[in-house]
Coordinates of C-alpha atoms in Angstrom, one line a residue:
X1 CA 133.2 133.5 88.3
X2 CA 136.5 131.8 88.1
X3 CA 137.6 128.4 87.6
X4 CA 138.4 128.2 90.9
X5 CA 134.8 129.5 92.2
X6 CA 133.3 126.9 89.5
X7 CA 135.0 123.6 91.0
X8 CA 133.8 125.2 94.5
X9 CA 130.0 125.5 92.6
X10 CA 130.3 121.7 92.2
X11 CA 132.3 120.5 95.5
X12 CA 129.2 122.3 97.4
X13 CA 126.8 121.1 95.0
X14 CA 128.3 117.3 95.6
X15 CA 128.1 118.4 99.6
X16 CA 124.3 119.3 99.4
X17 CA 123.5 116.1 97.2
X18 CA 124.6 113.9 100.1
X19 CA 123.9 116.0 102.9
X20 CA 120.2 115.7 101.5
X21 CA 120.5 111.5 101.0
X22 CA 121.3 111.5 104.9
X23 CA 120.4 115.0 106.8
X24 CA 117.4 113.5 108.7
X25 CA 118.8 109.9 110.2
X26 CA 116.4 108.5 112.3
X27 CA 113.1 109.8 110.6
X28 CA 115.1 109.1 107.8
X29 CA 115.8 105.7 108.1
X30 CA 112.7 103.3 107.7
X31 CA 112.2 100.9 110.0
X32 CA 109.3 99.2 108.2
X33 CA 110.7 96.4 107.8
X34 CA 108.5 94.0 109.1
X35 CA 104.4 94.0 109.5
X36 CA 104.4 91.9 112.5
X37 CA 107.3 93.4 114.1
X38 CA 105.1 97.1 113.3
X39 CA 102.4 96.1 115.2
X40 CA 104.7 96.2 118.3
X41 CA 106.8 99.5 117.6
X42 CA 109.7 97.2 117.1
X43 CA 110.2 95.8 120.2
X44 CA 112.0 92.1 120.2
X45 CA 112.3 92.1 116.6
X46 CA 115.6 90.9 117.5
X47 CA 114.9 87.9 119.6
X48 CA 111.8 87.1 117.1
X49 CA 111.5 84.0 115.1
X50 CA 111.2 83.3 111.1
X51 CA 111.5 85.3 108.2
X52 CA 109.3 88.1 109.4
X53 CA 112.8 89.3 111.4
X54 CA 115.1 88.9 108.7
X55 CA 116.3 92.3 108.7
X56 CA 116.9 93.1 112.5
X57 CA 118.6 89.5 113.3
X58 CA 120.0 86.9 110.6
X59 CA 120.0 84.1 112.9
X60 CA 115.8 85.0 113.6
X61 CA 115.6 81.9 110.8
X62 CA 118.1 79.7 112.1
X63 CA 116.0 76.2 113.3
X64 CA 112.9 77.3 111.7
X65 CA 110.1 74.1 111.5
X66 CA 109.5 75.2 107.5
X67 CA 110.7 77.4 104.7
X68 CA 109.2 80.5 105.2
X69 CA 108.2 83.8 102.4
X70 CA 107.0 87.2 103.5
X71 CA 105.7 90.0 101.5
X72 CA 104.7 93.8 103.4
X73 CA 103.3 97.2 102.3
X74 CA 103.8 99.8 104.5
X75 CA 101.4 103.3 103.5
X76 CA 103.2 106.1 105.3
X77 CA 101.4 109.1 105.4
X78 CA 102.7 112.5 106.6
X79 CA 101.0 115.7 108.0
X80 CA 103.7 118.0 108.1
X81 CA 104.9 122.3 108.0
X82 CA 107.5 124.7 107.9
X83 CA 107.3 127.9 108.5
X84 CA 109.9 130.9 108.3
X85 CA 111.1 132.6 111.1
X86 CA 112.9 135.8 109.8
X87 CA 115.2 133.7 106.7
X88 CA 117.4 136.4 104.7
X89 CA 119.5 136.6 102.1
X90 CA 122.5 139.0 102.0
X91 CA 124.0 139.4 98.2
X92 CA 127.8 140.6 97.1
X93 CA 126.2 143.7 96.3
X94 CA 129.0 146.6 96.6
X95 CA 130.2 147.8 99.3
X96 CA 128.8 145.8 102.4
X97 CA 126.5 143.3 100.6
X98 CA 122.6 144.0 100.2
X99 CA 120.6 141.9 102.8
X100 CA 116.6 141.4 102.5
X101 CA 114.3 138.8 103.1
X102 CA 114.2 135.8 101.4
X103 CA 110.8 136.3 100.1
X104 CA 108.7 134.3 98.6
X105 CA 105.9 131.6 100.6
X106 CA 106.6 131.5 104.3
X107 CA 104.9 128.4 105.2
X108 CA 105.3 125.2 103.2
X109 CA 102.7 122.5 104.2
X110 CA 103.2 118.9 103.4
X111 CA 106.9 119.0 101.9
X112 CA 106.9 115.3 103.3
X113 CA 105.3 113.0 100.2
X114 CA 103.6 109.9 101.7
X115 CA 104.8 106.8 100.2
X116 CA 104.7 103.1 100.1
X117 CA 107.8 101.0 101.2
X118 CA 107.5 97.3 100.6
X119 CA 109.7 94.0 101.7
X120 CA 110.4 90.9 101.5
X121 CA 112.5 87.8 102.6
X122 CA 112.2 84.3 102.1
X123 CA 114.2 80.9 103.9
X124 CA 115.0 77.8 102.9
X125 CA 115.2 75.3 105.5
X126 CA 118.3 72.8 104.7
X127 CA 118.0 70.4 108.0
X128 CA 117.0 71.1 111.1
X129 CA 120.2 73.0 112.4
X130 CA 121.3 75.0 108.4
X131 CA 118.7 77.7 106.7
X132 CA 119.7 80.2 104.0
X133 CA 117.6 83.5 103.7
X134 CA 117.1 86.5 101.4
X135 CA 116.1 90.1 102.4
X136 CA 115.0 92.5 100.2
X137 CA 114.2 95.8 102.2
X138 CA 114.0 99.8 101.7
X139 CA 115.7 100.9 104.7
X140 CA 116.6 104.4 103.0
X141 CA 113.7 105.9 101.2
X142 CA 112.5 109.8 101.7
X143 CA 111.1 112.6 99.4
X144 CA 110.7 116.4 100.4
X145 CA 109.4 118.6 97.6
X146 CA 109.0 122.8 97.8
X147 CA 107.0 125.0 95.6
X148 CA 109.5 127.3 93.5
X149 CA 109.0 130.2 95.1
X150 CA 108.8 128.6 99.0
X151 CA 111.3 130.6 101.7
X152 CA 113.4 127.3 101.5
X153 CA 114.4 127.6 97.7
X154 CA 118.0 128.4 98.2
X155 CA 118.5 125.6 100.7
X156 CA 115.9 122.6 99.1
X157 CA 113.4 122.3 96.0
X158 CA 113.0 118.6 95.6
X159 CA 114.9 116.0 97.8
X160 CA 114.6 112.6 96.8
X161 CA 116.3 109.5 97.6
X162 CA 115.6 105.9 96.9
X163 CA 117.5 102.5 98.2
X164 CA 116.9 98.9 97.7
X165 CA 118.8 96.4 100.2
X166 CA 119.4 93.0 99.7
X167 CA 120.7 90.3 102.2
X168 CA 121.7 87.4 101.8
X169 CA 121.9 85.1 104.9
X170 CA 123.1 81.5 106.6
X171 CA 121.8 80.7 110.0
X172 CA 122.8 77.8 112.4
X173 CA 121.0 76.3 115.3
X174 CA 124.6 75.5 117.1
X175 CA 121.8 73.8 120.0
X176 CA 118.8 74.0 121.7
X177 CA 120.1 77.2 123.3
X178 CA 121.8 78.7 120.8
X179 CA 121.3 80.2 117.2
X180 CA 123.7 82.2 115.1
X181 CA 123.4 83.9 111.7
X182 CA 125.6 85.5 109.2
X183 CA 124.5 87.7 105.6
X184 CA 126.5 89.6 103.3
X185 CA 124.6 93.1 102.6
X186 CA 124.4 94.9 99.1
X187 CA 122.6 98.8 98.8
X188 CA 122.0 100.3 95.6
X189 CA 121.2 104.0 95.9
X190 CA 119.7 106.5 93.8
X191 CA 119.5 110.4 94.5
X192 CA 118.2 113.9 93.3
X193 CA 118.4 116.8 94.2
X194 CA 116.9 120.2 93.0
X195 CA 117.1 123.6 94.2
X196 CA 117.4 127.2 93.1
X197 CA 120.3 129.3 92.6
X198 CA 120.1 133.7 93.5
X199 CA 121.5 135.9 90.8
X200 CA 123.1 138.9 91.5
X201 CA 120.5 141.2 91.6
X202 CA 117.2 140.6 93.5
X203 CA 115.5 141.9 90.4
X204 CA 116.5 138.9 88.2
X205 CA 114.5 135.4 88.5
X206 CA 116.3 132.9 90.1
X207 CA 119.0 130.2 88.7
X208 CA 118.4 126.4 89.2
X209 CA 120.5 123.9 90.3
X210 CA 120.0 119.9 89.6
X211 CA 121.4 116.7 90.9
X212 CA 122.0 113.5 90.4
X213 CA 124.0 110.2 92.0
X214 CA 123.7 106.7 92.4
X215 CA 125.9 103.8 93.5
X216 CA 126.4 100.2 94.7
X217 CA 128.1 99.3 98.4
X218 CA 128.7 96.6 100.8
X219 CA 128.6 95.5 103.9
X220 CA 127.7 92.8 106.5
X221 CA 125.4 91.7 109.2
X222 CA 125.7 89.2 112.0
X223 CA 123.2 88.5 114.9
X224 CA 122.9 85.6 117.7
X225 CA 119.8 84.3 119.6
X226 CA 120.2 82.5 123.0
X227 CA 117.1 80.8 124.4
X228 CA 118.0 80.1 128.5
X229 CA 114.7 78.8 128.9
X230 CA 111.9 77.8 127.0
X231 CA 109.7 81.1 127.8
X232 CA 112.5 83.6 127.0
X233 CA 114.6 84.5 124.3
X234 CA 117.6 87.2 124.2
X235 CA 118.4 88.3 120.9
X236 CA 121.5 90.4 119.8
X237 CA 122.4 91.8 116.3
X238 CA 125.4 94.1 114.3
X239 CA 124.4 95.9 111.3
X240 CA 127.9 97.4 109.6
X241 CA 128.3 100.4 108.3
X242 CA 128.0 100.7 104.7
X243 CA 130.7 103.1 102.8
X244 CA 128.7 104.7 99.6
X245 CA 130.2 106.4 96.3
X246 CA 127.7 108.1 94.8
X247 CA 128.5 108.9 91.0
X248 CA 126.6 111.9 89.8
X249 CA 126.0 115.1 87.5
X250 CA 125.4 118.7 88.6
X251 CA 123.7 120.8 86.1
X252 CA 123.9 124.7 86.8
X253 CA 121.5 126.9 84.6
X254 CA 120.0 130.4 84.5
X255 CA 122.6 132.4 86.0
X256 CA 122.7 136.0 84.6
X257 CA 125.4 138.8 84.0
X258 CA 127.1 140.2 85.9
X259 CA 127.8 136.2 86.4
X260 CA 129.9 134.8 84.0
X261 CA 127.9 132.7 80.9
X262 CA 130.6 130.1 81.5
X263 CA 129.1 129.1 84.7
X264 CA 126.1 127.9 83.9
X265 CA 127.4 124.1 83.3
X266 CA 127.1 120.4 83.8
X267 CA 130.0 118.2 85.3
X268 CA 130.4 114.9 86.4
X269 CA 132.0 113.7 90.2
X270 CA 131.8 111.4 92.9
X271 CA 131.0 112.0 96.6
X272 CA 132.0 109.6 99.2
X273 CA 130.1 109.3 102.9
X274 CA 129.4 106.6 105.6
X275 CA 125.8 105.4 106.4
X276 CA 125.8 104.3 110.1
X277 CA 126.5 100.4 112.1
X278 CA 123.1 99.5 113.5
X279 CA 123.4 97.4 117.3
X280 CA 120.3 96.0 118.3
X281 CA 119.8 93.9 121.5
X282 CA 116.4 92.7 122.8
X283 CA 114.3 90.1 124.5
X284 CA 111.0 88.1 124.6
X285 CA 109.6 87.0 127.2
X286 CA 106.5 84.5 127.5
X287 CA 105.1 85.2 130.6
X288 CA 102.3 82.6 129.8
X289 CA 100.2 80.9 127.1
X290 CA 98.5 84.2 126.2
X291 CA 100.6 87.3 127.4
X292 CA 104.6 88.2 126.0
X293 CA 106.6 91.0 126.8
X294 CA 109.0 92.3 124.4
X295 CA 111.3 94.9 124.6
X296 CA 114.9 96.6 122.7
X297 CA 117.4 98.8 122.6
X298 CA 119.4 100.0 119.5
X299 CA 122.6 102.3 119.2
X300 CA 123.0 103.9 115.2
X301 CA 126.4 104.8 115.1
X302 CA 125.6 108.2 113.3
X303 CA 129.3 109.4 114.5
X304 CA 130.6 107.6 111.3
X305 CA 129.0 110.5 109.3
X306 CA 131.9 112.3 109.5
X307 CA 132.4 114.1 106.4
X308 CA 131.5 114.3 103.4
X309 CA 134.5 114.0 100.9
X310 CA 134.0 115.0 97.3
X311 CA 136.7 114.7 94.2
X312 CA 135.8 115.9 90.6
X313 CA 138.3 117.3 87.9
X314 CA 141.1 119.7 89.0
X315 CA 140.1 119.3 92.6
X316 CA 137.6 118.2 95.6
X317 CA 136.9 118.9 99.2
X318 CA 136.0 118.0 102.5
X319 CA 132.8 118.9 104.8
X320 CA 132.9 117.8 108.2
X321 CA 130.1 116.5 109.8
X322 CA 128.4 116.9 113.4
X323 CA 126.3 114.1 113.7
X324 CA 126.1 112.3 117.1
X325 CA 125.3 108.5 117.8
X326 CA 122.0 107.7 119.4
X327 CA 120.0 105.4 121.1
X328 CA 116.4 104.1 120.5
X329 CA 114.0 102.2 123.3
X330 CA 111.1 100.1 122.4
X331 CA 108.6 98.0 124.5
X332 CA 105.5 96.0 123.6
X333 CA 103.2 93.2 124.4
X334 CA 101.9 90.3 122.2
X335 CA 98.4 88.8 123.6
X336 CA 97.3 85.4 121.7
X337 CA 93.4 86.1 121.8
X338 CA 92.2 82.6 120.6
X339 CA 94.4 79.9 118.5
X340 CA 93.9 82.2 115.3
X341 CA 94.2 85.7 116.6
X342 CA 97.2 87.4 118.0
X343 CA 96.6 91.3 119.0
X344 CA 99.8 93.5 119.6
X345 CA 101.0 96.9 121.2
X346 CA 103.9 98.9 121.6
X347 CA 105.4 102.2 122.1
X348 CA 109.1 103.5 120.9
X349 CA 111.2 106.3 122.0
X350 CA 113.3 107.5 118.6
X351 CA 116.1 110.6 119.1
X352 CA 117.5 112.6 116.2
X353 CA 121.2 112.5 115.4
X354 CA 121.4 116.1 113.7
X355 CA 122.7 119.2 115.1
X356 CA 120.4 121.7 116.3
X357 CA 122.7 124.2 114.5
X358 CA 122.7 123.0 110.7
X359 CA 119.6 121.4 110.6
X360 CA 118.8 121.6 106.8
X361 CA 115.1 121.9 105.2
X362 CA 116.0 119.4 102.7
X363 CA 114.9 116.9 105.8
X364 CA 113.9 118.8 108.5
X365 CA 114.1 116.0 112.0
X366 CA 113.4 116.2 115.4
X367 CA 112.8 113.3 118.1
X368 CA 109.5 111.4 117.4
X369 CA 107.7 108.7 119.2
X370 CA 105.8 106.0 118.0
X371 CA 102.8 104.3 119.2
X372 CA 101.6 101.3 117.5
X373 CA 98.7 98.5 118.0
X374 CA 99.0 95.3 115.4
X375 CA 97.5 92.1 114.9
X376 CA 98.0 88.8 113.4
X377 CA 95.6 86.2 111.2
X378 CA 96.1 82.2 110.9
X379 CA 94.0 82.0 108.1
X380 CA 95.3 78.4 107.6
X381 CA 98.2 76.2 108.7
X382 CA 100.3 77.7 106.3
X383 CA 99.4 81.2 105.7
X384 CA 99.2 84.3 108.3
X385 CA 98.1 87.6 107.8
X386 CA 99.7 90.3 109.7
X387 CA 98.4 94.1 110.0
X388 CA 99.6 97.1 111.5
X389 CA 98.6 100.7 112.3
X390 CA 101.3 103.1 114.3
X391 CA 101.1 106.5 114.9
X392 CA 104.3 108.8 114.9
X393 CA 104.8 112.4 117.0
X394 CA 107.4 114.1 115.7
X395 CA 108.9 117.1 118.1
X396 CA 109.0 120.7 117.0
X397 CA 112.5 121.4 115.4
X398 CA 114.2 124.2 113.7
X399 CA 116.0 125.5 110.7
X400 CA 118.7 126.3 111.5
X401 CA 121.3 127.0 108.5
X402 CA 123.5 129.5 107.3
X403 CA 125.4 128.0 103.5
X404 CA 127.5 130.8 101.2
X405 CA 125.4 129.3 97.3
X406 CA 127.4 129.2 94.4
X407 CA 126.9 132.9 93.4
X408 CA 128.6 133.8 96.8
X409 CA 124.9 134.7 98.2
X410 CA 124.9 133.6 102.2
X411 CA 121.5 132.1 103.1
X412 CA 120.3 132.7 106.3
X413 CA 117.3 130.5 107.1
X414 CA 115.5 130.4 110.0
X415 CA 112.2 128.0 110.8
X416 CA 109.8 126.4 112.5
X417 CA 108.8 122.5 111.4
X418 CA 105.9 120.5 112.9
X419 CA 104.5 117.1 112.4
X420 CA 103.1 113.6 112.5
X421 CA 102.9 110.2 110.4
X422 CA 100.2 107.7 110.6
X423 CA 101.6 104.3 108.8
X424 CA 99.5 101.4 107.8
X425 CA 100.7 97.9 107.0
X426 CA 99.9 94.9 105.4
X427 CA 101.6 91.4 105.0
X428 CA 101.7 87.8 104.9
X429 CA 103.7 85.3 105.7
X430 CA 103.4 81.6 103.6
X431 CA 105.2 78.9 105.1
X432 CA 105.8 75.5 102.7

């Protein structure tokens, strides 16, 4: 292989990396951000009060009675397959190219890994109009793992990414009608990225490729919340897009003549994407001592993903993107059973940005709904216990994806991907 087809090994390689971070959008972003706010699918997060809402509206603390500190667990558990629907390989075998079956396992089962996402956020209540807060959230958090010899190998092996998110927020009760809040946003990522590589001949065990990237980036987040009357609340909030560099390795290894010993190599680079601006608008509405209504609608500007832009030594290169923006719906109902016990319910509507053509097994994603039931304890004056179960149907999607590797092999794969998620959640909420 020459020089030239080496710095193409590593642009792609840098292109897969962060295709993998961001492939699934929606299922891949986790809303699990708040226990209370679980218990209703999300609904009127927005227009919700106290630190429990930190992360879907900064000015949700703004006018608070106390300082507030919350703590959540989410238990995400995944039942998920994928299963190959004719995937083949065709090799620069002289003259046409040799084409065959992938090979290998045609279904994977549970390439999802469950996981537990936790939060935080506390507020600090200045006066009675000025509050500071602190967020600390896992928005971006995913794992998919294949056995090495699945029908996905040339596409995904292990696809891991990890994110911590921290806010930092001042809110301002401007009146008795109107709050507003500010916070400065800071993501540290951290991805990997395995797969194998075909040799020449279909005889020879397959090469491996490895990945690695991780970076710091900024952004902001502003939100208001407008109270006309005393029974309902209109909330409104701008998440902004955060630009990411992720500085990484790629390590190429057991590729075997008549492929050149030289390739088999580890370089450093950078890759350079957009994660989406997150609009939320929503309302609350007390309809009377017992019963409120809640309900949202959010737009994920997935049209920033773009591209995906990578530079190393002696060159670089550009993948365009076809991600489309989307919009989620969410209603739910709070019921305040007795002075202590607050049950909740919602349901939430959640469509997938990707492209039916290029959908990747690294996170295979369709459009999911989730149905959710919650509940909330006053174990004293200062300390409530919230708990959540929700239950998440994820359409049938397909593999769709067709990628040239590294040892000019092009990958046809074709599949079928089913599943579900059942999440648990625990928190509490200390006020002092």
């Amino acid at each position: 292989m020459s020089s030239t087809r080496t710095r193409l090994a590593v642009g792609v390689a840098f292109v897969a990396l962060v295709a993998a971070s961001q492939a699934s959008a929606s299922a891949f972003y986790l809303q699990e951000q708040s226990v209370r706010g679980a218990g209703r699918a999300y609904s009127g997060e927005v227009a919700d009060k106290g630190v429990g809402s930190l992360w879907w509206n900064p000015a949700a603390i703004a006018g608070i009675a106390r300082s507030e500190a919350y703590f959540g667990l989410n238990a995400i558990q995944v039942d998920s397959k994928a299963t190959s629907t004719g995937s083949t390989i065709t090799r620069p075998v002289p003259p046409a190219g040799l084409t065959t079956p992938v090979g290998g396992a045609n279904t994977a089962f549970d390439p999802i890994n469950d996981g537990i996402v936790p939060n935080l956020g506390g507020a600090w209540k200045l006066n009675d109009k000025l509050s500071l807060g602190l967020s600390v959230a896992a928005p971006y958090n995913f794992t998919t793992e294949y056995n090495p010899d699945s029908w996905t190998r040339y596409d995904a092996l292990k696809s891991q990414l990890r994110t911590v998110n921290v806010d930092g927020v001042v809110a301002y009760r401007v009146n008795d009608m109107l709050d507003l809040g500010v916070g400065v946003t800071a993501m540290y990522a951290d991805a990997e990225l395995t797969n194998a590589l075909p040799n020449i001949s279909p005889l020879q065990p397959d090469g491996a490729q490895s990945l690695k990237g991780d970076g710091w980036a900024y952004g902001y987040t502003v939100g208001a919340q407008l109270h006309p009357t005393k029974s309902l609340t209109i909330g409104a909030s701008y998440r902004s897009k955060i630009d990411h560099k992720l500085d990484g390795t790629v390590k190429v290894s057991g590729l075997l003549a008549p492929i050149p010993a030289a390739n088999n190599f580890t370089v450093d680079g950078q890759a350079k994407i957009t994660l989406p601006w997150i609009a939320n608008l929503g309302a609350r509405w007390a309809v009377n001592d017992q019963w409120t209504l809640n309900g949202s609608i959010s737009r994920v500007g997935w049209s920033e993903f773009d591209a995906i832009r990578v530079a190393f030594a002696g060159g670089g290169s550009t993948s365009a993107q076809d991600y489309k923006d989307i919009t989620t719906y969410a209603a739910g109902v709070d019921y305040q059973a007795s002075p202590r016990l607050t049950l909740r319910a919602g349901v939430q509507y959640d469509p997938t940005p990707t492209p039916d053509v290029g959908r990747t097994a690294r996170v295979p994603d369709g459009d999911r709904m989730m149905y959710a039931t919650g509940a909330t304890w006053a174990a004293t004056e200062n300390l409530k216990l919230d708990a959540a179960l929700s239950y998440i149907a994820f359409d049938k999607s397909q593999i769709n994806r067709t990628d040239v590797t590294a040892t000019s092999s092009t990958v046809r794969l074709r599949g079928d991907v089913e599943g579900s998620a059942v999440v648990l959640a625990a928190g509490a909420r200390f006020s002092f």
